[in-house]
């Protein structure tokens, strides 16, 4: 039995404080994923609170035989972020980072700025050029730490389809980014 | 695999972690009675629930459907009106696409290779099939009054969904066990295996159907979570004769105006039904290989009683008038066989390699063979 499952069993037996251990294990990874999509620190924190609370409330439904806790958790997190982006009409933020100091200090500021611009163009291309299912795949592919197999588990889509989608989406994104860069 | 994560400053990350964990733990500690019971009393509650379920199962033949036959291996399912309509729509799209895709791939119409050929002509077969399949979505509540969910007359299936669409009969025999759907889809006399998932949660549901015939398949996904009352989106993935394709089909309506949009890897279009120049016409605005154009489509009946569609294509400075019969999925009758003989000879020269594959297609209608396609090119 892996460590996550042991912790979950302890929580379900009543050791609620153990949930803090579970959050501690995954906070940074989920923070990074959510932050890359919403690009606002406060919103990311609010969403993370909602996500962790939702996970806690659904914990008794988690089935270790069906999926790893990590991919099950990403499924909840991904749906929560997508719902937020859709309902708030903020769409996918481009070009706006509300607290630049939040980004890791690096001596090569120019490199960071270029990378930031590139990421914004990629987000814009994903948002403008891809269909919903492919957006989901590419958000997870680019901005989460998940492998294709794990993305397949999160979205419940076969690996093969994910590979096809990534291939065709990358071509579309590249084309769109080149176009945006020319403008 | 390239990742694009922004590196977040560790100091702020730790601060945020502390804040989030504290906030969540506060909520956890004042959580509802239900959650506390679920946590502290899980074994007791689970036992009680199990006992209740066993009792329910013993006392009731079928609490959902009231099925009088508890020994029946498969049980009818219950669906809401909206779910029934979505099952019908997704089955319709699956069946029509898999049936018509064979025709599109095997019967590409040849046009004169002139320098001013429109992009539309290169896609005419495909677009004609799309048009015929999607025009029914321009009628308000088309499937609402047509789809009937009844008990199956095949003992291996619990339910049967029946509907007629655009002169074609669709019958879906199905079982739904937990979230899995299995079934047989009849499109007139053609049969396709069908499988998929059907998930319901509160007000939302999703339907994912996979229809196959040999190595060809169509996978259609509908998710009510991603739509709204005025908008339905279907994600279609298919592999037909070795060709992979993806489409997104969106049906929307605003007040009395209905619109269907389709986008695939190479083109997109928008289809509406409008009053234009004294008559109702279908208007198809398209973009193929970055070339935009518009087609006005009208319908008429010829002297043989067949429905003919007239396409008036305008692409840049070029305009074309094309006619095409309505496709059909009926099996061939004798007359058609006679008509098709010459064609088969012609095709043999070109398609010797595909002969084996074509055997699978024999069950499909050949009414839409090229020799029967009536086209006129007007410059």
Coordinates of C-alpha atoms in Angstrom, one line a residue:
Chain A
X1 CA 0.0 0.0 0.0
X2 CA 1.5 3.3 -0.9
X3 CA 2.0 6.2 1.5
X4 CA -1.0 8.3 0.1
X5 CA -3.4 5.4 0.6
X6 CA -2.1 4.8 4.2
X7 CA -2.7 8.5 5.0
X8 CA -6.2 8.4 3.5
X9 CA -7.1 5.3 5.6
X10 CA -5.9 7.2 8.7
X11 CA -8.0 10.2 7.8
X12 CA -11.1 8.1 7.2
X13 CA -10.5 6.4 10.5
X14 CA -10.8 9.8 12.1
X15 CA -7.3 11.2 12.2
X16 CA -8.3 14.4 10.5
X17 CA -5.0 16.1 11.1
X18 CA -3.4 13.7 8.7
X19 CA -5.1 15.6 5.9
X20 CA -2.6 18.4 6.5
X21 CA 0.1 15.9 5.7
X22 CA -1.6 15.0 2.4
X23 CA -2.0 18.6 1.5
X24 CA 1.6 19.3 2.3
X25 CA 2.7 16.5 -0.1
X26 CA 0.7 18.0 -3.0
X27 CA 0.3 21.7 -2.4
X28 CA 3.3 22.9 -4.4
X29 CA 2.6 20.7 -7.4
X30 CA -1.1 21.7 -7.5
X31 CA -0.2 25.4 -6.8
X32 CA 2.1 25.4 -9.8
X33 CA -0.6 23.8 -12.1
X34 CA -3.4 26.2 -11.0
X35 CA -1.1 29.3 -11.0
X36 CA 0.0 28.6 -14.5
X37 CA -3.5 28.7 -15.7
X38 CA -5.0 31.5 -13.7
X39 CA -1.8 33.6 -13.3
X40 CA -3.1 35.3 -10.1
X41 CA -1.8 34.4 -6.7
X42 CA -4.9 35.1 -4.6
X43 CA -7.1 33.3 -7.1
X44 CA -4.8 30.4 -7.0
X45 CA -4.9 30.2 -3.3
X46 CA -8.7 30.5 -3.2
X47 CA -9.0 27.8 -5.8
X48 CA -6.5 25.6 -3.9
X49 CA -8.6 25.9 -0.8
X50 CA -11.7 24.9 -2.7
X51 CA -9.9 22.0 -4.4
X52 CA -8.5 20.6 -1.1
X53 CA -11.8 21.0 0.6
X54 CA -13.6 19.2 -2.2
X55 CA -11.0 16.4 -2.2
X56 CA -11.5 16.0 1.6
X57 CA -15.2 15.8 1.2
X58 CA -14.9 13.2 -1.6
X59 CA -12.1 11.2 0.1
X60 CA -14.4 8.4 1.1
X61 CA -15.2 7.9 -2.6
X62 CA -11.6 7.5 -3.6
X63 CA -10.9 4.0 -4.9
X64 CA -7.2 3.1 -5.0
X65 CA -7.9 0.2 -7.4
X66 CA -9.2 2.6 -10.1
X67 CA -6.6 5.4 -10.0
X68 CA -3.6 6.7 -8.1
X69 CA -4.5 9.4 -5.6
X70 CA -2.4 11.9 -7.6
X71 CA -4.4 11.5 -10.8
X72 CA -7.7 11.4 -8.9
X73 CA -6.7 14.6 -7.2
X74 CA -5.7 16.2 -10.5
X75 CA -9.1 15.3 -12.0
X76 CA -10.8 17.3 -9.2
X77 CA -8.3 20.2 -9.5
X78 CA -8.5 20.4 -13.3
X79 CA -12.3 20.5 -13.3
X80 CA -12.3 23.1 -10.6
X81 CA -9.9 25.4 -12.5
X82 CA -11.7 24.9 -15.8
X83 CA -15.1 25.7 -14.2
X84 CA -13.5 28.8 -12.7
X85 CA -12.1 30.0 -16.0
X86 CA -15.4 29.4 -17.7
X87 CA -17.7 30.9 -15.1
X88 CA -15.5 33.9 -14.3
X89 CA -15.2 34.8 -18.0
X90 CA -11.6 35.7 -17.3
X91 CA -10.7 33.0 -19.9
X92 CA -7.1 32.1 -19.9
X93 CA -5.0 35.0 -18.7
X94 CA -2.4 36.2 -21.0
X95 CA 0.3 38.7 -20.4
X96 CA -0.7 39.6 -16.8
X97 CA 1.1 38.4 -13.8
X98 CA -0.2 40.2 -10.8
X99 CA 2.8 39.7 -8.5
X100 CA 6.0 39.4 -10.4
X101 CA 8.0 38.8 -7.2
X102 CA 6.2 35.5 -7.0
X103 CA 8.3 34.2 -9.8
X104 CA 11.6 32.6 -8.9
X105 CA 14.5 35.1 -8.9
X106 CA 16.9 34.5 -11.7
X107 CA 19.9 36.5 -12.8
X108 CA 18.8 36.1 -16.4
X109 CA 15.8 38.4 -16.3
X110 CA 15.7 38.8 -20.1
X111 CA 15.4 35.0 -20.5
X112 CA 12.5 35.0 -17.9
X113 CA 10.7 37.8 -19.7
X114 CA 11.0 36.0 -23.1
X115 CA 9.9 32.7 -21.5
X116 CA 6.9 34.5 -19.9
X117 CA 5.9 36.1 -23.2
X118 CA 6.2 32.7 -24.9
X119 CA 4.1 31.1 -22.3
X120 CA 1.4 33.7 -22.7
X121 CA 1.4 33.2 -26.5
X122 CA 1.1 29.4 -25.9
X123 CA -1.8 30.0 -23.6
X124 CA -3.4 32.3 -26.1
X125 CA -3.0 29.7 -28.9
X126 CA -4.3 26.9 -26.7
X127 CA -7.4 29.0 -25.9
X128 CA -8.0 30.3 -29.3
X129 CA -7.1 27.4 -31.6
X130 CA -7.9 24.2 -29.7
X131 CA -11.2 22.5 -29.0
X132 CA -12.2 21.8 -25.4
X133 CA -10.9 18.3 -25.2
X134 CA -7.5 19.3 -26.6
X135 CA -7.3 22.3 -24.3
X136 CA -7.7 20.0 -21.3
X137 CA -5.0 17.7 -22.6
X138 CA -2.6 20.5 -23.4
X139 CA -3.1 22.3 -20.1
X140 CA -2.2 19.1 -18.3
X141 CA 0.6 18.3 -20.7
X142 CA 2.3 21.7 -20.5
X143 CA 1.5 22.9 -17.0
X144 CA 1.2 19.8 -14.8
X145 CA 3.9 17.3 -13.9
X146 CA 1.8 14.5 -15.3
X147 CA 3.0 11.9 -17.8
X148 CA 0.8 11.0 -20.8
X149 CA -0.4 7.9 -19.0
X150 CA -1.4 10.0 -16.0
X151 CA -3.1 12.5 -18.2
X152 CA -5.0 9.6 -19.7
X153 CA -6.1 8.6 -16.2
X154 CA -7.1 12.1 -15.2
X155 CA -9.2 12.7 -18.3
X156 CA -10.3 9.1 -18.8
X157 CA -9.1 9.2 -22.4
X158 CA -7.0 6.5 -24.0
X159 CA -3.2 7.1 -24.2
X160 CA -3.3 6.8 -27.9
X161 CA -5.8 9.6 -28.2
X162 CA -3.7 11.8 -25.9
X163 CA -0.6 11.2 -28.1
X164 CA -2.6 12.1 -31.3
X165 CA -4.1 15.1 -29.6
X166 CA -0.7 16.4 -28.4
X167 CA 0.8 15.9 -31.8
X168 CA -1.9 17.8 -33.7
X169 CA -2.2 20.4 -31.0
X170 CA 1.5 21.2 -30.9
X171 CA 1.4 21.8 -34.6
X172 CA -1.5 24.1 -34.2
X173 CA 0.1 25.9 -31.3
X174 CA 3.4 26.4 -33.1
X175 CA 1.6 27.8 -36.1
X176 CA -0.4 30.2 -34.0
X177 CA 2.5 31.3 -31.9
X178 CA 4.6 32.0 -35.0
X179 CA 1.7 34.0 -36.3
X180 CA 1.3 36.0 -33.1
X181 CA 5.1 36.7 -32.9
X182 CA 5.0 38.2 -36.4
X183 CA 2.2 40.6 -35.4
Chain B
X1 CA 7.9 16.1 -23.0
X2 CA 8.3 19.8 -22.7
X3 CA 6.9 21.4 -19.6
X4 CA 6.2 25.1 -19.2
X5 CA 5.9 25.6 -15.5
X6 CA 6.6 29.0 -14.2
X7 CA 9.2 28.6 -11.4
X8 CA 7.6 30.0 -8.3
X9 CA 9.6 31.6 -5.5
X10 CA 10.0 29.0 -2.7
X11 CA 9.5 31.6 0.1
X12 CA 6.1 32.7 -1.3
X13 CA 5.2 29.1 -2.0
X14 CA 5.8 28.1 1.6
X15 CA 3.8 31.0 2.8
X16 CA 1.0 30.2 0.5
X17 CA 1.1 26.5 1.6
X18 CA 0.8 27.4 5.2
X19 CA -2.1 29.7 4.5
X20 CA -4.0 27.2 2.4
X21 CA -3.4 24.3 4.8
X22 CA -4.6 26.4 7.8
X23 CA -7.7 27.6 6.0
X24 CA -8.6 24.1 4.8
X25 CA -8.0 22.5 8.2
X26 CA -10.2 25.1 9.9
X27 CA -13.0 24.0 7.6
X28 CA -12.2 20.4 8.1
X29 CA -12.5 20.7 11.8
X30 CA -15.9 22.3 11.7
X31 CA -17.1 20.0 9.0
X32 CA -20.6 18.7 8.6
X33 CA -22.1 15.9 10.7
X34 CA -22.3 13.8 7.6
X35 CA -18.6 14.1 6.9
X36 CA -17.7 13.4 10.5
X37 CA -19.9 10.4 10.5
X38 CA -18.4 9.2 7.3
X39 CA -15.0 9.5 8.9
X40 CA -15.5 8.2 12.4
X41 CA -18.2 5.8 11.8
X42 CA -17.3 4.5 8.4
X43 CA -17.4 0.8 9.3
X44 CA -20.7 1.1 11.1
X45 CA -22.3 3.2 8.5
X46 CA -21.0 1.0 5.7
X47 CA -22.5 -2.1 7.4
X48 CA -25.9 -0.3 8.0
X49 CA -25.9 0.8 4.4
X50 CA -25.1 -2.7 3.2
X51 CA -27.9 -4.1 5.3
X52 CA -30.3 -1.5 3.9
X53 CA -29.3 -2.3 0.3
X54 CA -29.7 -6.0 0.8
X55 CA -33.2 -5.4 2.3
X56 CA -34.1 -3.1 -0.6
X57 CA -32.9 -5.7 -3.1
X58 CA -35.0 -8.4 -1.4
X59 CA -38.1 -6.3 -1.0
X60 CA -38.2 -4.6 -4.4
X61 CA -38.1 -6.2 -7.8
X62 CA -36.5 -3.1 -9.3
X63 CA -36.8 0.2 -7.5
X64 CA -35.9 2.2 -10.5
X65 CA -38.1 0.7 -13.2
X66 CA -40.5 -1.5 -11.3
X67 CA -39.5 -4.3 -13.7
X68 CA -41.9 -7.2 -12.9
X69 CA -39.3 -9.8 -13.9
X70 CA -36.6 -9.9 -11.2
X71 CA -35.0 -12.9 -12.9
X72 CA -34.3 -11.0 -16.1
X73 CA -30.6 -10.9 -16.7
X74 CA -30.7 -7.3 -18.0
X75 CA -32.9 -4.5 -16.8
X76 CA -34.4 -1.6 -18.6
X77 CA -32.9 1.8 -17.8
X78 CA -34.6 5.0 -16.9
X79 CA -33.5 8.2 -18.5
X80 CA -34.9 11.8 -18.2
X81 CA -36.3 13.4 -21.3
X82 CA -33.2 15.4 -21.9
X83 CA -30.9 12.3 -21.4
X84 CA -33.1 10.4 -23.9
X85 CA -32.7 13.2 -26.4
X86 CA -29.0 13.3 -26.0
X87 CA -28.7 9.5 -26.4
X88 CA -30.7 9.8 -29.6
X89 CA -28.6 12.7 -30.8
X90 CA -25.3 11.0 -30.1
X91 CA -26.5 7.7 -31.6
X92 CA -27.7 9.6 -34.6
X93 CA -24.4 11.3 -35.1
X94 CA -22.5 8.0 -34.5
X95 CA -24.6 6.0 -36.8
X96 CA -24.8 8.6 -39.6
X97 CA -21.1 9.4 -39.5
X98 CA -19.9 5.8 -39.5
X99 CA -22.4 4.9 -42.3
X100 CA -21.7 8.0 -44.4
X101 CA -17.9 8.0 -43.8
X102 CA -17.6 4.8 -45.9
X103 CA -19.3 6.6 -48.8
X104 CA -17.2 9.7 -48.4
X105 CA -13.9 7.8 -48.3
X106 CA -14.7 5.3 -51.1
X107 CA -16.6 7.5 -53.5
X108 CA -14.7 10.8 -53.8
X109 CA -16.2 12.7 -56.6
X110 CA -13.8 13.7 -59.3
X111 CA -13.9 17.2 -60.6
X112 CA -12.3 18.7 -63.6
X113 CA -8.9 19.8 -62.6
X114 CA -9.2 23.4 -63.6
X115 CA -7.1 26.1 -62.1
X116 CA -10.1 27.9 -60.7
X117 CA -11.6 25.0 -58.9
X118 CA -13.0 26.0 -55.6
X119 CA -11.8 24.6 -52.3
X120 CA -15.4 23.6 -51.7
X121 CA -15.4 21.3 -54.6
X122 CA -12.5 19.4 -53.2
X123 CA -14.6 18.8 -50.1
X124 CA -18.0 18.4 -51.7
X125 CA -18.6 14.8 -50.9
X126 CA -17.6 15.4 -47.2
X127 CA -19.7 18.5 -46.9
X128 CA -22.7 17.0 -48.6
X129 CA -22.7 14.3 -45.9
X130 CA -22.1 16.8 -43.2
X131 CA -25.0 19.0 -44.5
X132 CA -27.4 16.0 -44.6
X133 CA -26.4 14.9 -41.2
X134 CA -26.5 18.2 -39.5
X135 CA -29.5 20.0 -41.1
X136 CA -31.9 18.2 -38.7
X137 CA -30.3 20.1 -35.8
X138 CA -31.7 23.3 -37.3
X139 CA -35.2 22.2 -36.5
X140 CA -36.2 23.1 -33.0
X141 CA -36.5 20.1 -30.7
X142 CA -36.0 17.7 -33.6
X143 CA -35.3 14.6 -31.5
X144 CA -37.5 15.6 -28.5
X145 CA -40.7 14.2 -29.9
X146 CA -39.1 11.4 -32.0
X147 CA -37.0 9.5 -29.5
X148 CA -38.8 6.7 -27.6
X149 CA -37.1 4.6 -24.9
X150 CA -38.9 1.3 -24.5
X151 CA -38.2 -2.1 -23.2
X152 CA -36.1 -4.2 -25.5
X153 CA -37.5 -7.0 -27.6
X154 CA -34.1 -8.6 -27.7
X155 CA -33.5 -10.6 -24.5
X156 CA -29.8 -9.7 -24.2
X157 CA -30.6 -6.0 -24.0
X158 CA -32.6 -4.2 -21.4
X159 CA -33.8 -1.1 -23.3
X160 CA -34.4 0.0 -26.9
X161 CA -34.2 3.6 -28.1
X162 CA -36.1 4.2 -31.3
X163 CA -36.2 7.2 -33.6
X164 CA -36.5 8.2 -37.2
X165 CA -34.4 11.0 -38.5
X166 CA -34.6 12.4 -42.0
X167 CA -36.2 9.2 -43.4
X168 CA -33.8 6.8 -41.8
X169 CA -34.7 4.5 -38.9
X170 CA -32.3 4.3 -35.9
X171 CA -32.7 1.6 -33.2
X172 CA -30.3 1.4 -30.3
X173 CA -30.5 -1.7 -28.2
X174 CA -28.6 -1.1 -25.0
X175 CA -27.7 -2.1 -21.5
X176 CA -26.4 0.4 -18.9
X177 CA -24.5 -1.3 -16.1
X178 CA -23.0 1.1 -13.6
X179 CA -21.5 3.6 -15.9
X180 CA -21.0 1.3 -18.9
X181 CA -23.1 1.3 -22.0
X182 CA -23.1 -1.6 -24.4
X183 CA -25.4 -2.0 -27.4
X184 CA -26.2 -2.5 -31.0
X185 CA -27.0 0.4 -33.2
X186 CA -29.2 -0.3 -36.3
X187 CA -29.2 2.3 -39.0
X188 CA -31.9 1.0 -41.2
X189 CA -30.6 -2.5 -41.9
X190 CA -26.9 -1.8 -41.1
X191 CA -25.7 -2.9 -37.6
X192 CA -22.9 -1.4 -35.6
X193 CA -21.4 -2.4 -32.2
X194 CA -21.7 0.3 -29.7
X195 CA -20.1 0.8 -26.3
X196 CA -19.4 3.7 -24.0
X197 CA -19.9 5.4 -20.7
X198 CA -22.8 7.3 -19.3
X199 CA -22.3 9.2 -16.1
X200 CA -24.8 11.1 -14.1
X201 CA -24.0 13.4 -11.2
X202 CA -26.6 15.8 -9.8
X203 CA -27.8 17.9 -12.7
X204 CA -25.0 17.0 -15.0
X205 CA -24.3 14.0 -17.2
X206 CA -21.9 12.9 -19.8
X207 CA -22.2 10.4 -22.6
X208 CA -19.4 8.9 -24.5
X209 CA -20.3 6.5 -27.3
X210 CA -18.0 4.4 -29.4
X211 CA -19.5 2.8 -32.5
X212 CA -17.4 0.4 -34.6
X213 CA -17.5 -1.8 -37.6
X214 CA -14.4 -3.8 -38.2
X215 CA -11.4 -1.5 -37.7
X216 CA -13.4 1.6 -38.4
X217 CA -14.8 3.5 -35.4
X218 CA -16.5 6.7 -34.3
X219 CA -16.2 8.0 -30.8
X220 CA -18.6 10.8 -29.8
X221 CA -18.5 12.6 -26.5
X222 CA -21.2 14.9 -25.1
X223 CA -20.9 16.5 -21.7
X224 CA -23.7 18.6 -20.3
X225 CA -21.3 20.2 -17.9
X226 CA -19.6 21.9 -20.8
X227 CA -22.7 23.0 -22.5
X228 CA -25.8 25.0 -21.6
X229 CA -29.5 25.0 -22.3
X230 CA -28.9 26.8 -25.6
X231 CA -25.7 25.1 -26.7
X232 CA -24.6 21.5 -27.2
X233 CA -21.1 20.5 -28.2
X234 CA -20.2 17.1 -29.5
X235 CA -16.6 16.0 -29.8
X236 CA -16.1 13.4 -32.5
X237 CA -13.1 11.3 -33.1
X238 CA -13.0 8.7 -35.9
X239 CA -10.8 6.2 -37.6
X240 CA -12.3 5.3 -41.0
X241 CA -10.3 3.3 -43.5
X242 CA -7.1 4.1 -41.7
X243 CA -7.8 7.9 -41.7
X244 CA -7.9 9.5 -38.3
X245 CA -10.1 12.6 -37.9
X246 CA -11.5 14.8 -35.2
X247 CA -14.4 17.2 -35.3
X248 CA -16.2 19.5 -32.9
X249 CA -19.8 20.0 -33.7
X250 CA -21.7 22.7 -31.8
X251 CA -25.5 23.3 -32.0
X252 CA -26.7 26.5 -30.6
X253 CA -29.9 28.6 -30.7
X254 CA -30.7 32.1 -29.7
X255 CA -34.4 33.0 -29.7
X256 CA -35.7 31.4 -32.9
X257 CA -32.3 31.2 -34.7
X258 CA -30.6 27.8 -34.8
X259 CA -27.0 27.4 -35.9
X260 CA -24.7 24.4 -36.3
X261 CA -21.0 24.9 -36.4
X262 CA -18.4 22.2 -37.3
X263 CA -14.7 22.4 -37.0
X264 CA -12.2 19.7 -37.9
X265 CA -8.5 19.6 -38.6
X266 CA -8.7 21.1 -42.1
X267 CA -11.9 23.2 -42.3
X268 CA -14.8 24.7 -40.5
X269 CA -18.3 25.8 -41.4
X270 CA -21.4 27.4 -40.0
X271 CA -24.8 26.2 -41.1
X272 CA -28.1 28.1 -40.7
X273 CA -31.6 28.1 -42.2
X274 CA -32.6 31.5 -43.4
X275 CA -35.2 33.4 -45.4
X276 CA -33.4 34.7 -48.4
X277 CA -34.6 36.3 -51.6
X278 CA -38.2 35.2 -51.1
X279 CA -37.5 31.6 -50.0
X280 CA -36.0 29.6 -47.2
X281 CA -32.5 28.4 -47.9
X282 CA -29.7 26.7 -46.0
X283 CA -26.7 28.9 -45.7
X284 CA -23.3 27.3 -45.2
X285 CA -20.4 29.7 -44.6
X286 CA -17.1 27.8 -44.7
X287 CA -13.4 28.2 -44.4
X288 CA -11.3 25.5 -46.1
X289 CA -7.5 25.8 -46.3
X290 CA -7.9 29.5 -45.2
X291 CA -10.2 30.1 -48.1
X292 CA -13.6 31.5 -47.1
X293 CA -16.8 30.9 -49.1
X294 CA -20.5 30.7 -48.9
X295 CA -23.0 28.1 -50.2
X296 CA -26.8 28.5 -50.5
X297 CA -28.5 25.2 -50.5
X298 CA -32.1 24.6 -51.7
X299 CA -34.1 21.4 -51.9
X300 CA -36.3 20.1 -54.6
X301 CA -37.9 16.8 -55.8
X302 CA -37.0 15.5 -59.3
X303 CA -39.3 13.6 -61.7
X304 CA -38.4 10.3 -60.0
X305 CA -39.5 11.6 -56.6
X306 CA -35.9 11.8 -55.4
X307 CA -34.8 14.7 -53.2
X308 CA -32.1 16.8 -54.9
X309 CA -30.0 19.5 -53.2
X310 CA -28.8 22.4 -55.3
X311 CA -25.6 24.0 -54.1
X312 CA -24.8 27.5 -55.2
X313 CA -21.2 28.1 -54.2
X314 CA -19.5 31.5 -54.1
X315 CA -15.8 31.5 -53.3
X316 CA -14.0 34.7 -54.1
X317 CA -14.7 35.6 -57.7
X318 CA -15.8 32.1 -58.6
X319 CA -19.3 30.7 -58.4
X320 CA -20.5 27.2 -59.0
X321 CA -23.8 25.4 -59.2
X322 CA -23.8 21.7 -58.1
X323 CA -26.6 19.2 -57.6
X324 CA -26.5 16.2 -55.5
X325 CA -29.0 13.5 -54.4
X326 CA -29.8 13.0 -50.8
X327 CA -27.7 10.1 -49.5
X328 CA -29.4 7.0 -48.2
X329 CA -28.3 4.2 -46.0
X330 CA -30.7 1.6 -47.5
X331 CA -29.3 -1.6 -48.8
X332 CA -29.1 -1.9 -52.5
X333 CA -32.1 -3.1 -54.4
X334 CA -31.9 -5.1 -57.7
X335 CA -32.3 -2.0 -59.9
X336 CA -29.4 -0.3 -58.2
X337 CA -27.3 -3.4 -58.6
X338 CA -27.8 -3.3 -62.3
X339 CA -27.0 0.3 -62.5
X340 CA -23.9 -0.2 -60.5
X341 CA -22.3 -2.9 -62.6
X342 CA -20.5 -0.5 -64.9
X343 CA -19.2 1.4 -62.0
X344 CA -17.9 -1.6 -60.3
X345 CA -15.9 -2.4 -63.4
X346 CA -14.5 1.1 -63.5
X347 CA -13.6 1.1 -59.9
X348 CA -12.0 -2.3 -60.1
X349 CA -9.2 -0.8 -62.1
X350 CA -8.5 1.9 -59.6
X351 CA -9.2 0.1 -56.4
X352 CA -7.9 -3.4 -56.7
X353 CA -5.9 -2.9 -53.6
X354 CA -9.0 -2.0 -51.6
X355 CA -11.0 -4.9 -52.7
X356 CA -10.7 -6.7 -49.4
X357 CA -11.6 -3.7 -47.5
X358 CA -14.6 -3.0 -49.7
X359 CA -16.2 -6.3 -48.7
X360 CA -16.9 -4.6 -45.4
X361 CA -18.5 -1.8 -47.1
X362 CA -20.9 -3.9 -49.1
X363 CA -23.6 -3.6 -46.5
X364 CA -23.6 0.2 -47.0
X365 CA -25.8 1.8 -49.5
X366 CA -24.4 2.5 -52.9
X367 CA -27.1 4.9 -54.1
X368 CA -24.5 7.6 -53.8
X369 CA -22.1 6.1 -56.3
X370 CA -20.4 8.6 -58.6
X371 CA -22.4 7.5 -61.7
X372 CA -25.5 8.4 -59.9
X373 CA -24.3 11.8 -58.8
X374 CA -25.8 14.5 -60.9
X375 CA -23.5 17.4 -61.1
X376 CA -23.4 20.4 -63.4
X377 CA -20.5 22.8 -63.4
X378 CA -21.4 26.3 -64.4
X379 CA -18.6 28.8 -64.7

